[in-house]
Amino acid sequence: RDYGFKINKCYDCARITSMHIGPDYWTAFTGEDRATIAKQMHKSATGIILMRTDGQMMYDISADSCQTGLLLERNPDDNGATAGYSNIAKLDIKDCYIGIRHKYNSASISMANISTLGEGSIGILAEGTDTESTLRLYDCKITSKAACAWLGDTAKGTLAIQNSLLDGKGGKNAVLSYGGVLILTNNEFIGCEYAYAVSENTLTAAITNNKFTGQYINQLDEKHSIVQTD
């Protein structure tokens, strides 16, 4: 299989602690070189998949060397109520092409350290088309060169980042918004030419009390494609 663990159709308050996904176990188990296993995982592996789960509580969770660290997704077998809500604390995602991919559902994430791999990598990719889908991050550190956070042009949900550090690793924009609802509050931006860029397709943007070390712009006229690199 191409994922570490998946939770779906969980209708009670499940709790998971100290779960770690990465190449280290397989290196010890198979004797293969770590870099070889990590390269294979980068091709298609997802660390954690959260689908229909009510009141999911997670603590001390990590995903290392995956294509996507954490995926929030719809339950494909249920055309009715498919949304869920998760609380995740002390999340560590490193060396992934996409740190968190938000396609559906809602979650609050706190005390997270998210660092991605490669020139075209993205810390948080929010592209959910459901207006009730919400991803909130508090007290996090997000490090990624292409974008620390990216709201896609099909997004209608909400991405909220608060009290966090966003490091653009020398890239152009820390946050790119082409759709959905963007909320940035009490964050610090470093290592980027522009703190954020918001297109006219963004439904709503609330940006308050942030600290910028570079410049910022508030309008994007052109569309950009998401590119992953090895």
PDB file of N, CA, C and O in Angstrom, residues 19-23 41 46-48 61-66 68-70 91-96 99 115:
ATOM      1  N   MET A  19       2.588   8.094  16.790  1.00  0.00           N
ATOM      2  CA  MET A  19       2.585   7.334  15.542  1.00  0.00           C
ATOM      3  C   MET A  19       3.542   8.005  14.564  1.00  0.00           C
ATOM      4  O   MET A  19       3.425   9.197  14.294  1.00  0.00           O
ATOM      5  N   HIS A  20       4.507   7.244  14.051  1.00  0.00           N
ATOM      6  CA  HIS A  20       5.558   7.826  13.222  1.00  0.00           C
ATOM      7  C   HIS A  20       5.707   7.036  11.927  1.00  0.00           C
ATOM      8  O   HIS A  20       5.910   5.815  11.951  1.00  0.00           O
ATOM      9  N   ILE A  21       5.609   7.755  10.801  1.00  0.00           N
ATOM     10  CA  ILE A  21       5.700   7.155   9.477  1.00  0.00           C
ATOM     11  C   ILE A  21       6.966   7.665   8.787  1.00  0.00           C
ATOM     12  O   ILE A  21       7.205   8.873   8.734  1.00  0.00           O
ATOM     13  N   GLY A  22       7.781   6.743   8.255  1.00  0.00           N
ATOM     14  CA  GLY A  22       8.992   7.175   7.561  1.00  0.00           C
ATOM     15  C   GLY A  22       9.848   5.999   7.147  1.00  0.00           C
ATOM     16  O   GLY A  22       9.508   4.836   7.395  1.00  0.00           O
ATOM     17  N   PRO A  23      10.987   6.266   6.515  1.00  0.00           N
ATOM     18  CA  PRO A  23      11.828   5.192   5.997  1.00  0.00           C
ATOM     19  C   PRO A  23      12.686   4.481   7.037  1.00  0.00           C
ATOM     20  O   PRO A  23      13.247   3.425   6.740  1.00  0.00           O
ATOM     21  N   MET A  41       9.484   6.247  -1.467  1.00  0.00           N
ATOM     22  CA  MET A  41       8.342   6.830  -0.765  1.00  0.00           C
ATOM     23  C   MET A  41       7.949   8.174  -1.362  1.00  0.00           C
ATOM     24  O   MET A  41       6.763   8.526  -1.431  1.00  0.00           O
ATOM     25  N   THR A  46       1.730   8.467   0.977  1.00  0.00           N
ATOM     26  CA  THR A  46       1.072   9.437   1.857  1.00  0.00           C
ATOM     27  C   THR A  46       1.226   8.936   3.284  1.00  0.00           C
ATOM     28  O   THR A  46       0.929   7.781   3.564  1.00  0.00           O
ATOM     29  N   GLY A  47       1.680   9.803   4.178  1.00  0.00           N
ATOM     30  CA  GLY A  47       1.903   9.372   5.557  1.00  0.00           C
ATOM     31  C   GLY A  47       0.610   9.043   6.285  1.00  0.00           C
ATOM     32  O   GLY A  47       0.417   7.942   6.777  1.00  0.00           O
ATOM     33  N   ILE A  48      -0.305  10.011   6.349  1.00  0.00           N
ATOM     34  CA  ILE A  48      -1.537   9.877   7.122  1.00  0.00           C
ATOM     35  C   ILE A  48      -2.709  10.323   6.260  1.00  0.00           C
ATOM     36  O   ILE A  48      -2.647  11.394   5.630  1.00  0.00           O
ATOM     37  N   ILE A  61       2.603  12.987  16.268  1.00  0.00           N
ATOM     38  CA  ILE A  61       2.469  12.269  15.007  1.00  0.00           C
ATOM     39  C   ILE A  61       3.506  12.817  14.027  1.00  0.00           C
ATOM     40  O   ILE A  61       3.722  14.027  13.959  1.00  0.00           O
ATOM     41  N   SER A  62       4.140  11.935  13.261  1.00  0.00           N
ATOM     42  CA  SER A  62       5.124  12.414  12.298  1.00  0.00           C
ATOM     43  C   SER A  62       5.038  11.643  10.991  1.00  0.00           C
ATOM     44  O   SER A  62       4.636  10.477  10.956  1.00  0.00           O
ATOM     45  N   ALA A  63       5.408  12.329   9.909  1.00  0.00           N
ATOM     46  CA  ALA A  63       5.521  11.722   8.583  1.00  0.00           C
ATOM     47  C   ALA A  63       6.792  12.253   7.945  1.00  0.00           C
ATOM     48  O   ALA A  63       7.023  13.465   7.894  1.00  0.00           O
ATOM     49  N   ASP A  64       7.626  11.344   7.451  1.00  0.00           N
ATOM     50  CA  ASP A  64       8.946  11.689   6.936  1.00  0.00           C
ATOM     51  C   ASP A  64       9.106  11.096   5.536  1.00  0.00           C
ATOM     52  O   ASP A  64       8.801   9.926   5.303  1.00  0.00           O
ATOM     53  N   SER A  65       9.593  11.913   4.604  1.00  0.00           N
ATOM     54  CA  SER A  65       9.989  11.451   3.271  1.00  0.00           C
ATOM     55  C   SER A  65       8.828  10.851   2.477  1.00  0.00           C
ATOM     56  O   SER A  65       9.004   9.854   1.767  1.00  0.00           O
ATOM     57  N   CYS A  66       7.658  11.467   2.560  1.00  0.00           N
ATOM     58  CA  CYS A  66       6.499  11.033   1.775  1.00  0.00           C
ATOM     59  C   CYS A  66       6.231  12.041   0.655  1.00  0.00           C
ATOM     60  O   CYS A  66       6.710  13.171   0.694  1.00  0.00           O
ATOM     61  N   THR A  68       3.134  13.130   0.205  1.00  0.00           N
ATOM     62  CA  THR A  68       2.243  13.969   1.003  1.00  0.00           C
ATOM     63  C   THR A  68       2.291  13.493   2.444  1.00  0.00           C
ATOM     64  O   THR A  68       2.113  12.307   2.711  1.00  0.00           O
ATOM     65  N   GLY A  69       2.521  14.414   3.371  1.00  0.00           N
ATOM     66  CA  GLY A  69       2.600  14.031   4.776  1.00  0.00           C
ATOM     67  C   GLY A  69       1.252  13.698   5.374  1.00  0.00           C
ATOM     68  O   GLY A  69       1.042  12.623   5.936  1.00  0.00           O
ATOM     69  N   LEU A  70       0.274  14.626   5.257  1.00  0.00           N
ATOM     70  CA  LEU A  70      -1.066  14.456   5.812  1.00  0.00           C
ATOM     71  C   LEU A  70      -2.084  14.832   4.750  1.00  0.00           C
ATOM     72  O   LEU A  70      -2.012  15.912   4.155  1.00  0.00           O
ATOM     73  N   LEU A  91       2.540  17.829  15.589  1.00  0.00           N
ATOM     74  CA  LEU A  91       2.664  17.167  14.293  1.00  0.00           C
ATOM     75  C   LEU A  91       3.998  17.558  13.670  1.00  0.00           C
ATOM     76  O   LEU A  91       4.339  18.735  13.584  1.00  0.00           O
ATOM     77  N   ASP A  92       4.762  16.568  13.218  1.00  0.00           N
ATOM     78  CA  ASP A  92       6.070  16.821  12.616  1.00  0.00           C
ATOM     79  C   ASP A  92       6.085  16.219  11.211  1.00  0.00           C
ATOM     80  O   ASP A  92       5.995  14.995  11.054  1.00  0.00           O
ATOM     81  N   ILE A  93       6.159  17.069  10.207  1.00  0.00           N
ATOM     82  CA  ILE A  93       6.230  16.620   8.819  1.00  0.00           C
ATOM     83  C   ILE A  93       7.514  17.171   8.209  1.00  0.00           C
ATOM     84  O   ILE A  93       7.755  18.380   8.241  1.00  0.00           O
ATOM     85  N   LYS A  94       8.332  16.280   7.648  1.00  0.00           N
ATOM     86  CA  LYS A  94       9.589  16.749   7.075  1.00  0.00           C
ATOM     87  C   LYS A  94       9.914  15.995   5.786  1.00  0.00           C
ATOM     88  O   LYS A  94       9.535  14.840   5.600  1.00  0.00           O
ATOM     89  N   ASP A  95      10.611  16.691   4.907  1.00  0.00           N
ATOM     90  CA  ASP A  95      11.100  16.138   3.649  1.00  0.00           C
ATOM     91  C   ASP A  95       9.980  15.511   2.809  1.00  0.00           C
ATOM     92  O   ASP A  95      10.158  14.451   2.205  1.00  0.00           O
ATOM     93  N   CYS A  96       8.825  16.166   2.789  1.00  0.00           N
ATOM     94  CA  CYS A  96       7.721  15.745   1.919  1.00  0.00           C
ATOM     95  C   CYS A  96       7.554  16.794   0.821  1.00  0.00           C
ATOM     96  O   CYS A  96       7.875  17.961   1.011  1.00  0.00           O
ATOM     97  N   GLY A  99       3.348  19.057   2.426  1.00  0.00           N
ATOM     98  CA  GLY A  99       3.242  18.776   3.853  1.00  0.00           C
ATOM     99  C   GLY A  99       1.836  18.322   4.230  1.00  0.00           C
ATOM    100  O   GLY A  99       1.630  17.206   4.692  1.00  0.00           O
ATOM    101  N   SER A 115       8.248  20.941   7.260  1.00  0.00           N
ATOM    102  CA  SER A 115       9.310  21.338   6.341  1.00  0.00           C
ATOM    103  C   SER A 115       9.263  20.428   5.123  1.00  0.00           C
ATOM    104  O   SER A 115       9.125  19.215   5.248  1.00  0.00           O
TER     105      SER A 115
END
